[in-house]
Amino acid sequence: MVSSCTGAIITSLFMTPFDVVKVRLQAQQRAELSRTCFLYCNGLMDHLCKCAPTICTSHPDQNPWYNRPVPVQLNGTVDAFVKISRQEGIQSLWSGLSPTLIVAVPNTVIYFTTYEHLRTFLHRHLPTTLGGDTTPSSLSSGLAGGLARVWAVTVVSPFELVRTKMQASNISYGEVSKVLQSQVTNNGLVSLWRGWVPTVLRDVPFSVLYWLTYEQQKIFMNQQQQPSFQFTLYAGAVSGGIAGTLTLPLDVIKTHRQIALDSGSGSKSGSTYELLEHIYRRQGVRGLFSGVVPRLAKVMPACAIMISSYEYAKKFFRQRRQQEQ
């Protein structure tokens, strides 16, 4: 649990500055952003950022971090890193980190801890059904990853609903209990898990493919027991790239639903299959895999940092326990 918590914190610390810079570069296009919301992801989870119709220039600190005006022009990523750090302090590169850690760290702890227990259980029982080989199968790892993701989504869904409502409606922590009470009264207790199905359909295939390919690489490279730090970086990036590419159509569907939400039209976006069919008819296969480069640029380093930090922390605690024994 401590290892997965460590991995989640390190991942968010590394990935957040890059997305903060990206968002601030986009914020220069004020005419476009003032009419819509946008999705901000820092490697661990997505955040719905609501752009203000007007910007306060007399007191810039009163604006949300992503709407904060920069008195100088930002020209590219490196230039934005330097100028934002000089104008607002280096701590501003980690804006929006708190809401991520509040939900993402418990989610990651539940997910990885459940995965480890399920993988150990399945490794004991599945090998006899897979040809009698005593070597742990990567198939059992993929199954464990999918089941762990289902459990993590189920546990965290009510908290995710609260986080989304806080971002979309700008409510305070003190108003959360009233919002939840109203939600349960009007729509029932099950409404706290609204969005569970599309979230599972999006995240479970990624988890299955990720753990299957990662564990298969460990078997192929003979790194099952104590994988090296270099191997986990490489294998995590490769596994994240493969899973991210193959599940990209589901991520495209998520983006289309987000656009429908931001437009405020209130119209239903349709089922996942209907949206996939609609995009395929209009744009073909290319439409289903649009945005593959920026997705991989986000997913691959995040997966590499997360799994390498997690495995390194596990190795540290394992060696410490052996020394004590």
Short mmCIF file of C-alpha atoms in Angstrom, two decimals:
data_model
loop_
_atom_site.label_atom_id
_atom_site.label_comp_id
_atom_site.label_asym_id
_atom_site.label_seq_id
_atom_site.Cartn_x
_atom_site.Cartn_y
_atom_site.Cartn_z
CA MET A 1 0.00 0.00 0.00
CA VAL A 2 2.83 2.42 0.83
CA SER A 3 4.58 1.46 -2.43
CA SER A 4 1.52 2.25 -4.56
CA CYS A 5 0.97 5.51 -2.64
CA THR A 6 4.59 6.45 -3.30
CA GLY A 7 4.21 5.69 -6.99
CA ALA A 8 1.04 7.78 -7.28
CA ILE A 9 2.62 10.80 -5.59
CA ILE A 10 5.84 10.61 -7.65
CA THR A 11 3.85 10.24 -10.89
CA SER A 12 1.71 13.28 -10.16
CA LEU A 13 4.74 15.33 -9.11
CA PHE A 14 6.51 14.55 -12.39
CA MET A 15 3.55 14.86 -14.77
CA THR A 16 1.66 17.85 -13.33
CA PRO A 17 4.12 20.61 -14.44
CA PHE A 18 3.93 19.47 -18.08
CA ASP A 19 0.14 19.65 -18.15
CA VAL A 20 0.11 22.95 -16.26
CA VAL A 21 2.38 24.45 -18.93
CA LYS A 22 0.24 22.95 -21.70
CA VAL A 23 -2.93 24.42 -20.20
CA ARG A 24 -1.37 27.84 -19.72
CA LEU A 25 -0.20 27.86 -23.34
CA GLN A 26 -3.74 27.06 -24.41
CA ALA A 27 -5.07 29.79 -22.13
CA GLN A 28 -3.46 32.39 -24.38
CA GLN A 29 -6.25 31.63 -26.86
CA ARG A 30 -8.67 33.44 -24.59
CA ALA A 31 -11.45 33.93 -27.14
CA GLU A 32 -11.79 30.17 -27.58
CA LEU A 33 -11.39 29.11 -23.96
CA SER A 34 -13.86 31.66 -22.60
CA ARG A 35 -16.73 29.74 -24.26
CA THR A 36 -15.97 26.24 -23.05
CA CYS A 37 -14.56 23.99 -20.41
CA PHE A 38 -11.60 21.75 -21.00
CA LEU A 39 -10.14 18.51 -19.72
CA TYR A 40 -6.90 18.60 -17.74
CA CYS A 41 -4.97 15.39 -17.03
CA ASN A 42 -1.78 15.20 -14.99
CA GLY A 43 -0.95 11.55 -15.50
CA LEU A 44 -3.21 10.10 -12.84
CA MET A 45 -6.70 11.41 -13.56
CA ASP A 46 -8.77 13.87 -15.58
CA HIS A 47 -10.08 17.16 -14.20
CA LEU A 48 -12.89 19.29 -15.62
CA CYS A 49 -11.69 22.92 -15.58
CA LYS A 50 -14.36 25.59 -15.94
CA CYS A 51 -13.09 28.72 -17.70
CA ALA A 52 -14.20 32.08 -16.33
CA PRO A 53 -16.04 34.39 -18.78
CA THR A 54 -13.99 37.34 -17.53
CA ILE A 55 -10.45 37.55 -16.21
CA CYS A 56 -9.51 39.71 -13.23
CA THR A 57 -6.36 41.59 -14.22
CA SER A 58 -6.16 43.86 -11.16
CA HIS A 59 -5.89 40.86 -8.80
CA PRO A 60 -4.49 37.97 -10.88
CA ASP A 61 -4.22 35.66 -7.86
CA GLN A 62 -8.03 35.65 -7.54
CA ASN A 63 -8.35 33.84 -10.89
CA PRO A 64 -8.24 30.02 -11.10
CA TRP A 65 -4.69 28.88 -11.82
CA TYR A 66 -5.54 27.93 -15.42
CA ASN A 67 -7.15 31.35 -16.08
CA ARG A 68 -4.34 33.36 -14.51
CA PRO A 69 -3.02 35.92 -17.03
CA VAL A 70 0.70 35.91 -17.77
CA PRO A 71 2.05 39.43 -18.47
CA VAL A 72 4.45 38.09 -21.11
CA GLN A 73 3.98 35.97 -24.21
CA LEU A 74 4.69 32.26 -23.78
CA ASN A 75 6.60 30.84 -26.74
CA GLY A 76 6.77 27.08 -26.45
CA THR A 77 7.09 24.62 -23.58
CA VAL A 78 10.58 25.49 -22.32
CA ASP A 79 9.87 29.22 -22.47
CA ALA A 80 6.63 28.69 -20.54
CA PHE A 81 8.46 26.73 -17.80
CA VAL A 82 10.93 29.57 -17.32
CA LYS A 83 8.51 32.52 -17.48
CA ILE A 84 5.78 30.98 -15.29
CA SER A 85 8.40 30.07 -12.66
CA ARG A 86 9.80 33.61 -12.68
CA GLN A 87 6.44 35.40 -12.65
CA GLU A 88 4.48 33.26 -10.19
CA GLY A 89 7.07 31.12 -8.41
CA ILE A 90 8.08 27.56 -9.17
CA GLN A 91 5.28 26.21 -6.95
CA SER A 92 2.72 27.35 -9.55
CA LEU A 93 3.92 24.53 -11.84
CA TRP A 94 2.12 22.12 -9.48
CA SER A 95 -1.23 23.93 -9.56
CA GLY A 96 -4.26 21.67 -9.28
CA LEU A 97 -2.28 18.91 -7.55
CA SER A 98 -4.36 18.76 -4.34
CA PRO A 99 -7.65 17.50 -5.85
CA THR A 100 -5.68 14.86 -7.72
CA LEU A 101 -4.01 13.47 -4.63
CA ILE A 102 -7.24 13.45 -2.59
CA VAL A 103 -8.91 10.96 -4.94
CA ALA A 104 -6.10 9.46 -7.02
CA VAL A 105 -3.89 8.26 -4.16
CA PRO A 106 -6.63 6.17 -2.42
CA ASN A 107 -7.75 4.93 -5.85
CA THR A 108 -4.21 3.85 -6.76
CA VAL A 109 -3.66 2.18 -3.38
CA ILE A 110 -6.88 0.17 -3.70
CA TYR A 111 -6.10 -0.73 -7.31
CA PHE A 112 -2.50 -1.91 -6.88
CA THR A 113 -3.06 -3.67 -3.55
CA THR A 114 -6.07 -5.54 -4.91
CA TYR A 115 -4.08 -6.45 -8.01
CA GLU A 116 -1.24 -7.96 -5.97
CA HIS A 117 -3.60 -10.11 -3.88
CA LEU A 118 -5.63 -11.26 -6.88
CA ARG A 119 -2.51 -12.02 -8.91
CA THR A 120 -1.08 -14.14 -6.07
CA PHE A 121 -4.38 -16.01 -5.74
CA LEU A 122 -4.77 -16.59 -9.49
CA HIS A 123 -1.14 -17.65 -9.89
CA ARG A 124 -1.78 -20.42 -7.35
CA HIS A 125 -4.92 -21.74 -9.03
CA LEU A 126 -4.71 -20.98 -12.77
CA PRO A 127 -1.40 -22.67 -13.78
CA THR A 128 -2.97 -26.16 -13.44
CA THR A 129 -5.63 -25.13 -15.94
CA LEU A 130 -3.10 -23.70 -18.41
CA GLY A 131 -1.20 -26.83 -19.38
CA GLY A 132 0.13 -27.74 -15.94
CA ASP A 133 3.02 -25.27 -16.11
CA THR A 134 4.04 -23.96 -12.67
CA THR A 135 5.34 -20.68 -14.16
CA PRO A 136 2.87 -17.85 -13.40
CA SER A 137 0.93 -16.95 -16.52
CA SER A 138 0.64 -13.39 -17.81
CA LEU A 139 -3.02 -14.20 -18.52
CA SER A 140 -3.72 -14.44 -14.81
CA SER A 141 -1.99 -11.06 -14.35
CA GLY A 142 -4.23 -9.50 -17.00
CA LEU A 143 -7.32 -10.99 -15.35
CA ALA A 144 -6.19 -9.74 -11.94
CA GLY A 145 -5.62 -6.25 -13.38
CA GLY A 146 -9.12 -6.13 -14.88
CA LEU A 147 -10.83 -7.33 -11.68
CA ALA A 148 -8.77 -4.94 -9.54
CA ARG A 149 -9.81 -2.03 -11.75
CA VAL A 150 -13.50 -2.98 -11.43
CA TRP A 151 -13.18 -3.02 -7.63
CA ALA A 152 -11.25 0.26 -7.49
CA VAL A 153 -13.80 2.02 -9.73
CA THR A 154 -16.66 0.69 -7.60
CA VAL A 155 -15.13 1.93 -4.34
CA VAL A 156 -14.03 5.34 -5.61
CA SER A 157 -17.05 6.20 -7.83
CA PRO A 158 -18.97 8.15 -5.12
CA PHE A 159 -15.85 10.23 -4.33
CA GLU A 160 -15.27 10.78 -8.05
CA LEU A 161 -18.85 12.04 -8.35
CA VAL A 162 -18.21 14.52 -5.53
CA ARG A 163 -14.97 15.71 -7.16
CA THR A 164 -16.68 16.21 -10.53
CA LYS A 165 -19.56 18.16 -8.99
CA MET A 166 -17.13 20.37 -7.05
CA GLN A 167 -15.26 21.19 -10.26
CA ALA A 168 -18.34 21.68 -12.43
CA SER A 169 -20.41 23.75 -9.96
CA ASN A 170 -17.66 25.42 -7.89
CA ILE A 171 -19.15 24.19 -4.61
CA SER A 172 -17.14 24.20 -1.40
CA TYR A 173 -16.20 21.25 0.80
CA GLY A 174 -18.83 22.37 3.32
CA GLU A 175 -21.61 22.03 0.73
CA VAL A 176 -20.61 18.49 -0.30
CA SER A 177 -22.82 16.76 2.30
CA LYS A 178 -25.88 18.75 1.19
CA VAL A 179 -25.23 17.92 -2.46
CA LEU A 180 -24.85 14.21 -1.68
CA GLN A 181 -28.01 14.20 0.47
CA SER A 182 -29.95 15.87 -2.33
CA GLN A 183 -28.53 13.42 -4.86
CA VAL A 184 -29.58 10.36 -2.82
CA THR A 185 -33.02 11.82 -1.98
CA ASN A 186 -33.89 12.68 -5.57
CA ASN A 187 -32.26 9.80 -7.45
CA GLY A 188 -31.62 7.04 -4.92
CA LEU A 189 -28.44 5.55 -3.49
CA VAL A 190 -27.52 3.91 -6.81
CA SER A 191 -27.08 7.38 -8.36
CA LEU A 192 -23.79 7.73 -6.46
CA TRP A 193 -22.39 5.19 -8.95
CA ARG A 194 -23.64 7.02 -12.03
CA GLY A 195 -21.11 6.67 -14.83
CA TRP A 196 -19.79 3.36 -13.47
CA VAL A 197 -20.46 1.42 -16.68
CA PRO A 198 -18.68 3.75 -19.14
CA THR A 199 -15.78 4.14 -16.69
CA VAL A 200 -15.38 0.37 -16.41
CA LEU A 201 -15.68 -0.08 -20.18
CA ARG A 202 -12.89 2.47 -20.63
CA ASP A 203 -10.50 1.50 -17.83
CA VAL A 204 -10.79 -2.29 -17.54
CA PRO A 205 -9.56 -3.13 -21.10
CA PHE A 206 -6.57 -0.82 -20.54
CA SER A 207 -5.75 -2.51 -17.22
CA VAL A 208 -6.04 -6.03 -18.70
CA LEU A 209 -3.78 -5.19 -21.65
CA TYR A 210 -1.30 -3.26 -19.51
CA TRP A 211 -0.71 -5.96 -16.89
CA LEU A 212 -0.77 -8.77 -19.45
CA THR A 213 1.97 -7.17 -21.56
CA TYR A 214 3.97 -5.98 -18.53
CA GLU A 215 4.04 -9.39 -16.86
CA GLN A 216 4.76 -11.08 -20.20
CA GLN A 217 7.82 -8.85 -20.60
CA LYS A 218 8.96 -9.82 -17.09
CA ILE A 219 8.70 -13.51 -18.00
CA PHE A 220 10.43 -13.02 -21.35
CA MET A 221 13.32 -11.01 -19.83
CA ASN A 222 13.55 -13.23 -16.72
CA GLN A 223 12.69 -10.35 -14.38
CA GLN A 224 9.88 -11.98 -12.37
CA GLN A 225 11.41 -11.82 -8.89
CA GLN A 226 13.11 -8.44 -8.53
CA PRO A 227 12.93 -6.47 -11.79
CA SER A 228 15.61 -3.82 -12.25
CA PHE A 229 14.71 -0.13 -12.25
CA GLN A 230 15.78 0.25 -15.90
CA PHE A 231 13.61 -2.67 -16.95
CA THR A 232 10.50 -1.36 -15.15
CA LEU A 233 10.90 2.05 -16.81
CA TYR A 234 11.13 0.47 -20.25
CA ALA A 235 8.49 -2.21 -19.71
CA GLY A 236 6.05 0.25 -18.14
CA ALA A 237 6.34 2.64 -21.08
CA VAL A 238 5.95 -0.17 -23.64
CA SER A 239 2.96 -1.72 -21.84
CA GLY A 240 1.32 1.67 -21.44
CA GLY A 241 1.91 2.42 -25.13
CA ILE A 242 0.38 -0.86 -26.28
CA ALA A 243 -2.63 -0.60 -23.96
CA GLY A 244 -3.09 3.09 -24.75
CA THR A 245 -3.07 2.50 -28.50
CA LEU A 246 -5.45 -0.46 -28.50
CA THR A 247 -7.95 1.25 -26.18
CA LEU A 248 -7.74 4.64 -27.91
CA PRO A 249 -11.23 4.35 -29.49
CA LEU A 250 -12.71 4.18 -25.98
CA ASP A 251 -10.76 7.30 -25.02
CA VAL A 252 -12.08 9.05 -28.14
CA ILE A 253 -15.60 8.21 -26.96
CA LYS A 254 -14.81 9.78 -23.58
CA THR A 255 -13.67 12.96 -25.34
CA HIS A 256 -16.85 13.11 -27.44
CA ARG A 257 -18.97 12.77 -24.32
CA GLN A 258 -16.94 15.53 -22.67
CA ILE A 259 -17.59 17.83 -25.63
CA ALA A 260 -21.32 17.09 -25.39
CA LEU A 261 -21.22 17.89 -21.66
CA ASP A 262 -19.35 21.16 -22.22
CA SER A 263 -21.76 22.33 -24.91
CA GLY A 264 -24.58 22.32 -22.35
CA SER A 265 -27.04 21.06 -24.91
CA GLY A 266 -28.38 18.42 -22.52
CA SER A 267 -28.83 15.93 -25.34
CA LYS A 268 -27.99 12.29 -24.84
CA SER A 269 -24.73 11.21 -26.41
CA GLY A 270 -25.80 7.61 -27.03
CA SER A 271 -24.26 4.31 -26.03
CA THR A 272 -20.59 3.48 -26.47
CA TYR A 273 -21.33 1.21 -29.45
CA GLU A 274 -23.52 3.84 -31.13
CA LEU A 275 -20.82 6.47 -30.77
CA LEU A 276 -18.15 4.12 -32.11
CA GLU A 277 -20.34 3.28 -35.10
CA HIS A 278 -21.10 6.97 -35.72
CA ILE A 279 -17.43 7.98 -35.66
CA TYR A 280 -16.46 5.06 -37.91
CA ARG A 281 -19.13 5.96 -40.50
CA ARG A 282 -18.02 9.61 -40.61
CA GLN A 283 -14.23 9.34 -40.27
CA GLY A 284 -13.31 5.67 -40.66
CA VAL A 285 -10.58 3.93 -38.67
CA ARG A 286 -8.55 7.14 -38.55
CA GLY A 287 -11.32 8.82 -36.56
CA LEU A 288 -11.31 6.04 -33.95
CA PHE A 289 -7.56 6.47 -33.43
CA SER A 290 -7.36 10.26 -33.62
CA GLY A 291 -4.99 11.85 -31.11
CA VAL A 292 -2.79 8.77 -30.75
CA VAL A 293 0.45 10.80 -30.49
CA PRO A 294 -0.60 13.14 -27.64
CA ARG A 295 -2.24 10.23 -25.80
CA LEU A 296 0.93 8.14 -25.93
CA ALA A 297 3.02 11.18 -24.95
CA LYS A 298 0.93 11.35 -21.77
CA VAL A 299 0.32 7.66 -21.05
CA MET A 300 3.77 6.16 -21.67
CA PRO A 301 5.83 8.35 -19.28
CA ALA A 302 3.08 8.23 -16.63
CA CYS A 303 2.99 4.41 -16.75
CA ALA A 304 6.79 4.20 -16.74
CA ILE A 305 7.15 6.48 -13.69
CA MET A 306 4.30 4.82 -11.81
CA ILE A 307 5.40 1.20 -12.21
CA SER A 308 9.12 1.89 -11.71
CA SER A 309 8.44 3.87 -8.50
CA TYR A 310 6.07 1.14 -7.30
CA GLU A 311 8.49 -1.74 -8.03
CA TYR A 312 11.45 0.15 -6.52
CA ALA A 313 9.51 0.83 -3.30
CA LYS A 314 8.45 -2.83 -3.13
CA LYS A 315 12.08 -3.89 -3.56
CA PHE A 316 13.11 -1.51 -0.75
CA PHE A 317 10.54 -2.91 1.70
CA ARG A 318 11.35 -6.51 0.67
CA GLN A 319 15.07 -6.02 1.36
CA ARG A 320 14.31 -4.28 4.66
CA ARG A 321 12.11 -7.18 5.78
CA GLN A 322 14.81 -9.70 4.84
CA GLN A 323 17.38 -7.76 6.86
CA GLU A 324 15.09 -7.74 9.90
CA GLN A 325 14.51 -11.47 9.60
#
